[in-house]
Coordinates of C-alpha atoms in Angstrom, one line a residue:
M505 CA -31.2 19.2 -33.7
Q506 CA -30.5 16.4 -31.3
Q507 CA -31.3 13.7 -33.8
Q508 CA -29.0 15.5 -36.3
L509 CA -26.2 15.4 -33.7
L510 CA -26.7 11.7 -33.1
A511 CA -26.8 10.9 -36.7
T512 CA -23.5 12.7 -37.3
F513 CA -21.9 11.0 -34.4
R514 CA -23.1 7.6 -35.5
S515 CA -21.7 8.2 -39.1
F516 CA -18.3 9.0 -37.6
F517 CA -18.1 6.1 -35.1
A518 CA -19.9 3.3 -36.9
K519 CA -17.8 2.8 -39.9
S520 CA -15.9 -0.2 -38.8
S521 CA -17.2 -3.7 -39.6
I522 CA -14.7 -5.3 -37.2
V523 CA -17.7 -6.5 -35.3
K524 CA -18.9 -8.3 -38.4
Q525 CA -21.9 -6.1 -38.7
E526 CA -24.4 -7.7 -41.1
S527 CA -27.1 -5.6 -39.7
P528 CA -26.8 -1.8 -39.1
G529 CA -25.4 -2.4 -35.7
W530 CA -25.9 -1.3 -32.1
M531 CA -25.3 2.4 -33.0
T532 CA -28.7 2.3 -34.8
L533 CA -30.2 2.9 -31.4
L534 CA -28.8 6.3 -31.5
V535 CA -30.8 7.4 -34.4
D536 CA -34.0 5.4 -33.7
P537 CA -36.9 7.9 -33.7
Q538 CA -38.2 6.2 -30.5
I539 CA -35.0 7.5 -28.6
D540 CA -37.2 10.4 -27.6
A541 CA -40.0 8.3 -26.3
A542 CA -40.7 8.4 -22.7
K543 CA -39.5 4.8 -22.0
E544 CA -37.2 4.1 -19.1
W545 CA -34.8 1.9 -21.2
R546 CA -34.6 4.6 -23.8
L547 CA -33.9 7.4 -21.4
R548 CA -31.0 5.4 -19.9
L549 CA -29.3 5.6 -23.2
R550 CA -30.3 9.2 -24.1
H551 CA -27.9 11.3 -21.9
P552 CA -24.7 9.4 -22.6
A553 CA -25.5 9.4 -26.4
L554 CA -26.2 13.1 -26.5
A555 CA -23.1 13.9 -24.3
A556 CA -20.7 12.1 -26.6
A557 CA -22.4 13.4 -29.7
L558 CA -22.4 17.1 -28.6
A559 CA -18.8 16.8 -27.3
L560 CA -17.7 15.6 -30.7
H561 CA -19.6 18.4 -32.5
S562 CA -18.3 21.0 -30.0
R563 CA -14.7 19.9 -30.4
R564 CA -14.9 20.0 -34.2
S565 CA -16.7 23.4 -34.3
G566 CA -14.9 25.0 -31.4
S567 CA -18.1 25.8 -29.5
P568 CA -17.5 26.2 -25.7
G569 CA -21.2 26.5 -25.0
G570 CA -21.8 23.1 -26.5
E571 CA -19.1 21.6 -24.3
V572 CA -20.9 22.9 -21.2
Q573 CA -24.2 21.3 -22.2
A574 CA -22.4 18.1 -23.2
R575 CA -20.8 18.0 -19.7
V576 CA -24.3 18.4 -18.2
W577 CA -25.6 15.4 -20.2
Y578 CA -22.5 13.4 -19.3
D579 CA -23.0 14.0 -15.6
Q580 CA -26.7 12.9 -15.9
G581 CA -25.6 9.7 -17.8
L582 CA -22.9 9.0 -15.3
K583 CA -25.4 9.1 -12.4
Q584 CA -27.5 6.6 -14.2
Q585 CA -24.7 4.2 -14.8
Q586 CA -23.4 4.5 -11.2
K587 CA -26.9 3.6 -9.9
I588 CA -26.9 0.5 -12.1
L589 CA -23.4 -0.7 -11.2
S590 CA -23.8 0.0 -7.5
C591 CA -27.0 -2.1 -7.3
P592 CA -26.5 -5.2 -9.4
G593 CA -29.3 -7.0 -7.7
S594 CA -31.8 -4.3 -8.4
S595 CA -34.9 -4.6 -10.7
I596 CA -32.9 -3.0 -13.5
K597 CA -31.3 -5.8 -15.5
P598 CA -28.4 -4.7 -17.7
G599 CA -29.0 -5.1 -21.4
V600 CA -28.0 -3.5 -24.7
E601 CA -28.8 0.0 -23.6
E602 CA -26.7 -0.1 -20.4
V603 CA -23.7 -1.5 -22.1
S604 CA -24.0 1.0 -24.9
A605 CA -24.3 3.8 -22.4
A606 CA -21.0 2.7 -20.7
I607 CA -19.2 2.7 -24.1
L608 CA -20.6 6.1 -25.1
L609 CA -19.4 7.6 -21.8
A610 CA -15.9 6.2 -22.5
Y611 CA -16.1 7.9 -25.9
Y612 CA -16.9 11.1 -24.2
E613 CA -13.9 10.7 -22.0
V614 CA -11.7 10.4 -25.0
I615 CA -13.2 13.4 -26.7
S616 CA -13.4 15.6 -23.6
S617 CA -11.6 14.0 -20.7
T618 CA -12.8 14.7 -17.2
S619 CA -10.1 12.7 -15.5
G620 CA -7.1 10.5 -16.3
M621 CA -8.9 7.4 -15.3
G622 CA -12.3 8.2 -16.7
Y623 CA -12.0 6.2 -19.9
F624 CA -10.6 3.1 -18.0
Q625 CA -13.5 3.3 -15.5
H626 CA -16.2 3.3 -18.2
V627 CA -14.7 0.5 -20.2
L628 CA -14.3 -1.6 -16.9
G629 CA -18.0 -0.6 -16.2
A630 CA -19.1 -2.0 -19.6
Q631 CA -17.1 -5.2 -18.8
A632 CA -18.9 -5.4 -15.5
L633 CA -22.3 -5.1 -17.1
L634 CA -21.4 -7.8 -19.6
S635 CA -20.3 -10.1 -16.7
L636 CA -23.8 -9.7 -15.3
I637 CA -25.4 -10.5 -18.6
G638 CA -23.3 -13.6 -19.1
P639 CA -21.5 -15.0 -22.2
N640 CA -24.5 -17.1 -23.3
S641 CA -26.5 -13.9 -24.0
C642 CA -23.6 -12.4 -26.1
Q643 CA -23.8 -14.9 -29.1
D644 CA -25.6 -12.8 -31.6
G645 CA -27.4 -9.5 -32.3
N646 CA -26.5 -6.1 -30.7
L647 CA -25.0 -7.8 -27.5
H648 CA -22.5 -9.8 -29.6
Q649 CA -21.5 -6.6 -31.4
L650 CA -21.2 -4.8 -28.1
Y651 CA -19.2 -7.6 -26.6
Q652 CA -16.8 -7.3 -29.6
T653 CA -16.4 -3.6 -29.1
V654 CA -15.8 -3.9 -25.3
R655 CA -13.2 -6.6 -26.0
L656 CA -11.2 -4.3 -28.2
H657 CA -11.3 -1.6 -25.6
M658 CA -10.2 -4.1 -22.9
V659 CA -7.1 -4.9 -24.9
Y660 CA -5.9 -1.3 -24.1
V661 CA -7.1 -1.3 -20.5
S662 CA -5.8 -4.8 -19.7
I663 CA -2.3 -4.2 -21.2
S664 CA -1.9 -0.7 -19.8
T665 CA -2.9 -1.7 -16.3
R666 CA -1.3 -5.2 -16.4
T667 CA -4.5 -6.7 -15.1
A668 CA -6.3 -9.8 -16.3
S669 CA -9.7 -9.3 -18.0
I670 CA -12.6 -11.6 -17.5
L671 CA -13.1 -11.3 -21.3
G672 CA -9.8 -13.3 -21.8
T673 CA -11.1 -16.3 -19.8
R674 CA -12.1 -19.5 -21.7
D675 CA -15.8 -19.1 -21.3
W676 CA -15.7 -15.5 -22.7
T677 CA -13.4 -16.4 -25.6
T678 CA -15.5 -19.4 -26.7
I679 CA -19.2 -19.2 -25.8
P680 CA -20.0 -15.9 -27.5
F681 CA -18.6 -17.4 -30.7
Q682 CA -20.7 -20.6 -30.7
T683 CA -23.0 -19.3 -33.4
T684 CA -20.4 -17.0 -35.1
S685 CA -17.1 -18.1 -36.7
K686 CA -14.0 -16.5 -35.4
T687 CA -11.8 -14.4 -37.7
A688 CA -8.0 -14.0 -37.5
C689 CA -8.6 -10.7 -35.7
D690 CA -10.8 -12.4 -33.1
Y691 CA -7.9 -14.8 -32.4
M692 CA -5.6 -11.9 -32.2
V693 CA -7.8 -10.1 -29.6
D694 CA -7.8 -13.5 -27.5
F695 CA -4.0 -13.4 -27.6
L696 CA -3.7 -9.8 -26.4
L697 CA -6.3 -10.3 -23.6
R698 CA -4.2 -13.4 -22.4
F699 CA -0.9 -11.5 -22.5
P700 CA -1.1 -9.6 -19.1
P701 CA -2.0 -12.8 -17.1
A702 CA 1.0 -14.5 -18.7
L703 CA 3.2 -11.8 -17.4
L704 CA 1.7 -12.0 -13.9
Q705 CA 2.5 -15.6 -13.7
Q706 CA 6.2 -14.9 -14.1
N707 CA 8.7 -14.3 -11.2
H708 CA 9.8 -11.1 -12.9
P709 CA 6.7 -9.3 -14.3
D710 CA 8.8 -7.4 -16.8
R711 CA 10.1 -10.7 -18.4
L712 CA 8.7 -13.6 -20.2
S713 CA 10.2 -17.1 -19.6
R714 CA 11.9 -18.6 -22.7
E715 CA 9.0 -21.1 -22.7
A716 CA 6.3 -18.5 -22.6
E717 CA 8.0 -16.5 -25.3
A718 CA 8.3 -19.4 -27.6
E719 CA 4.7 -20.4 -27.1
M720 CA 3.4 -16.9 -27.9
T721 CA 5.7 -16.7 -30.9
S722 CA 4.3 -19.9 -32.3
Y723 CA 0.7 -18.5 -31.7
L724 CA 1.5 -15.4 -33.7
V725 CA 2.9 -17.5 -36.5
L726 CA -0.4 -19.4 -36.6
I727 CA -2.3 -16.1 -36.5
W728 CA -0.3 -15.0 -39.6
D729 CA -1.3 -18.2 -41.4
M730 CA -4.9 -17.1 -41.0
L731 CA -4.3 -13.4 -41.5
F732 CA -2.3 -13.7 -44.7
P733 CA -4.9 -15.2 -47.0
S734 CA -8.0 -13.6 -45.5
H735 CA -6.7 -10.0 -45.9
N736 CA -4.6 -10.4 -49.2
L737 CA -1.4 -9.5 -47.4
E738 CA 2.2 -10.0 -48.7
H739 CA 5.4 -11.0 -46.9
A740 CA 7.8 -8.2 -46.5
P741 CA 11.0 -8.9 -48.4
T742 CA 13.4 -10.3 -45.9
A743 CA 16.3 -8.2 -47.4
R744 CA 14.4 -5.1 -46.4
Y745 CA 15.2 -5.7 -42.7
A746 CA 18.0 -8.3 -42.5
T747 CA 21.7 -7.7 -42.5
H748 CA 24.7 -9.9 -43.2
G749 CA 25.1 -10.6 -39.6
D750 CA 21.6 -12.0 -39.3
A751 CA 22.4 -15.2 -41.3
G752 CA 21.5 -18.3 -39.3
H753 CA 20.3 -16.3 -36.3
E754 CA 17.4 -18.0 -34.5
Y755 CA 15.1 -14.9 -35.0
T756 CA 16.0 -14.4 -38.7
Y757 CA 13.0 -16.5 -39.8
L758 CA 10.6 -14.0 -38.0
L759 CA 11.5 -11.4 -40.6
T760 CA 9.2 -13.3 -43.0
Y761 CA 6.2 -12.6 -40.7
I762 CA 6.3 -8.9 -41.2
P763 CA 3.2 -7.9 -43.3
V764 CA 2.9 -5.6 -46.3
Y765 CA -0.4 -3.9 -46.8
P766 CA -2.2 -4.6 -50.1
P767 CA -2.6 -1.7 -52.5
R768 CA -6.2 -1.1 -51.6
V769 CA -6.7 -1.3 -47.8
D770 CA -10.0 -1.7 -46.1
L771 CA -10.5 -0.8 -42.4
D772 CA -10.8 -4.4 -41.2
S773 CA -7.4 -5.3 -42.6
V774 CA -5.8 -2.2 -41.0
I775 CA -7.1 -3.1 -37.6
A776 CA -6.3 -6.7 -37.9
V777 CA -2.7 -6.1 -39.0
A778 CA -2.2 -3.4 -36.4
L779 CA -3.3 -5.8 -33.7
Y780 CA -1.0 -8.4 -35.1
S781 CA 2.0 -6.2 -35.0
L782 CA 1.1 -5.0 -31.6
G783 CA 1.2 -8.6 -30.5
W784 CA 4.8 -9.0 -31.9
V785 CA 5.8 -5.7 -30.2
L786 CA 4.7 -7.0 -26.8
V787 CA 6.5 -10.3 -27.2
L788 CA 9.7 -8.9 -28.8
S789 CA 10.0 -6.0 -26.4
H790 CA 10.3 -8.5 -23.6
G791 CA 12.8 -10.5 -25.5
A792 CA 14.8 -7.4 -26.2
R793 CA 15.0 -6.5 -22.5
Q794 CA 16.4 -9.9 -21.7
S795 CA 19.0 -9.8 -24.5
F796 CA 20.1 -6.3 -23.8
N797 CA 18.5 -4.9 -27.0
K798 CA 20.4 -7.0 -29.6
P799 CA 20.2 -5.5 -33.1
E800 CA 18.0 -8.3 -34.4
Y801 CA 15.3 -7.5 -31.9
T802 CA 15.6 -3.8 -32.6
R803 CA 15.0 -4.4 -36.4
L804 CA 12.1 -6.5 -35.8
L805 CA 10.5 -4.0 -33.3
T806 CA 11.2 -1.1 -35.7
A807 CA 9.5 -3.0 -38.5
H808 CA 6.3 -3.7 -36.5
Y809 CA 6.3 -0.1 -35.1
G810 CA 6.3 1.0 -38.8
I811 CA 3.3 -1.3 -39.4
I812 CA 1.5 0.3 -36.6
L813 CA 2.3 3.8 -37.9
R814 CA 0.8 2.9 -41.3
A815 CA -2.3 1.7 -39.6
A816 CA -2.7 5.0 -37.9
V817 CA -2.2 6.8 -41.3
H818 CA -4.8 4.6 -43.0
M819 CA -7.3 5.2 -40.3
E820 CA -6.8 8.9 -40.7
E821 CA -7.4 8.6 -44.4
L822 CA -10.5 6.5 -43.8
D823 CA -11.8 9.2 -41.4
D824 CA -12.9 6.4 -39.0
G825 CA -13.7 7.7 -35.5
C826 CA -14.1 4.3 -33.9
G827 CA -10.7 3.4 -35.3
Y828 CA -9.2 6.5 -33.6
I829 CA -10.5 5.5 -30.2
R830 CA -10.1 1.7 -30.4
M831 CA -6.8 1.6 -32.2
V832 CA -4.8 4.8 -32.4
F833 CA -5.4 5.7 -28.8
P834 CA -4.5 2.2 -27.3
L835 CA -1.5 1.8 -29.7
R836 CA -0.2 5.2 -28.9
G837 CA -0.2 4.5 -25.2
R838 CA 1.4 1.0 -25.6
V839 CA 4.0 2.3 -28.0
Q840 CA 4.8 5.2 -25.7
I841 CA 5.4 2.8 -22.7
I842 CA 7.7 0.6 -24.8
A843 CA 9.6 3.3 -26.6
F844 CA 10.6 5.3 -23.6
S845 CA 11.8 2.1 -21.8
Y846 CA 14.7 2.3 -24.4
G847 CA 15.0 6.1 -24.1
P848 CA 13.3 8.9 -26.0
P849 CA 12.8 8.0 -29.7
K850 CA 14.8 9.7 -32.4
R851 CA 12.9 11.9 -34.9
D852 CA 13.6 9.6 -37.8
C853 CA 12.1 6.6 -36.0
P854 CA 8.5 5.6 -36.8
V855 CA 7.8 5.4 -33.0
F856 CA 8.4 9.2 -32.8
F857 CA 5.6 10.0 -35.1
I858 CA 3.0 7.8 -33.1
L859 CA 3.8 9.6 -29.8

């Protein structure tokens, strides 16, 4: 029964190949027959895995009894993680199982939240474990895949809390990729992890300097040059968003960097394009505040909100659980923050449907 729960959980949360899985991936640990073996390192993963798996099953089947048992397993897994994180110098050296356990506890918090900060704490715990392991050990195998997963989670945590992430530093954005080529999506995650520190360097934390805005805009244009051919995207027709008054405006050229999804969409393209549009939303929203919401900014923002909405729709169609947590949940939170800074969204606005 437990192995069936874990297998179902894995099939729902391990669809994405955004971590470039050439092997079955770190979630194979969840359905390994040896997970029931009386080995200490297996037992450290057992409770978080069963807690998240049973929470998902109970939520889908409406079984309150299952939710109670899932919480018991969650509490046991939480105690194990707290012991490891509180004693970094102990004989227990963090590895694949410890980082996996932290991510699984974060998944549990999204499925069956115990507190408003539970998800954040577990993602930060996973980051702390990676920092103990070091970037040199995250160049391949399961640790590289886990590093990629934690990076995506930290995009949401870092942007939402406006705090810098160690995973956005030079060592952590270069060393783990010494044996693996970066994709456009990897560069996009680098950008998003560097965005909060850029804000913190400003005199006004809600504003970007013109120089910083120009630099980030140029970076996003470079990302587009990589994203466009690798995911078979198309340029959105400029006329779709432009108006007669846009002619010659300094931001009119940015209308050409709004993507159009190809007829057949794979999950990697959905996530990469959603992250790309999130980057534009972050930059443009700060420009809009400084220019008192001029129409040209509003049109660009609305277009990228629409791209994010389509990403959410595609992920629902693909029935990808990892996409829900790593993308819809973070994007929803960020869009909510931005949208309500301009007032409640109208019902016919794409933002409304994400909130």
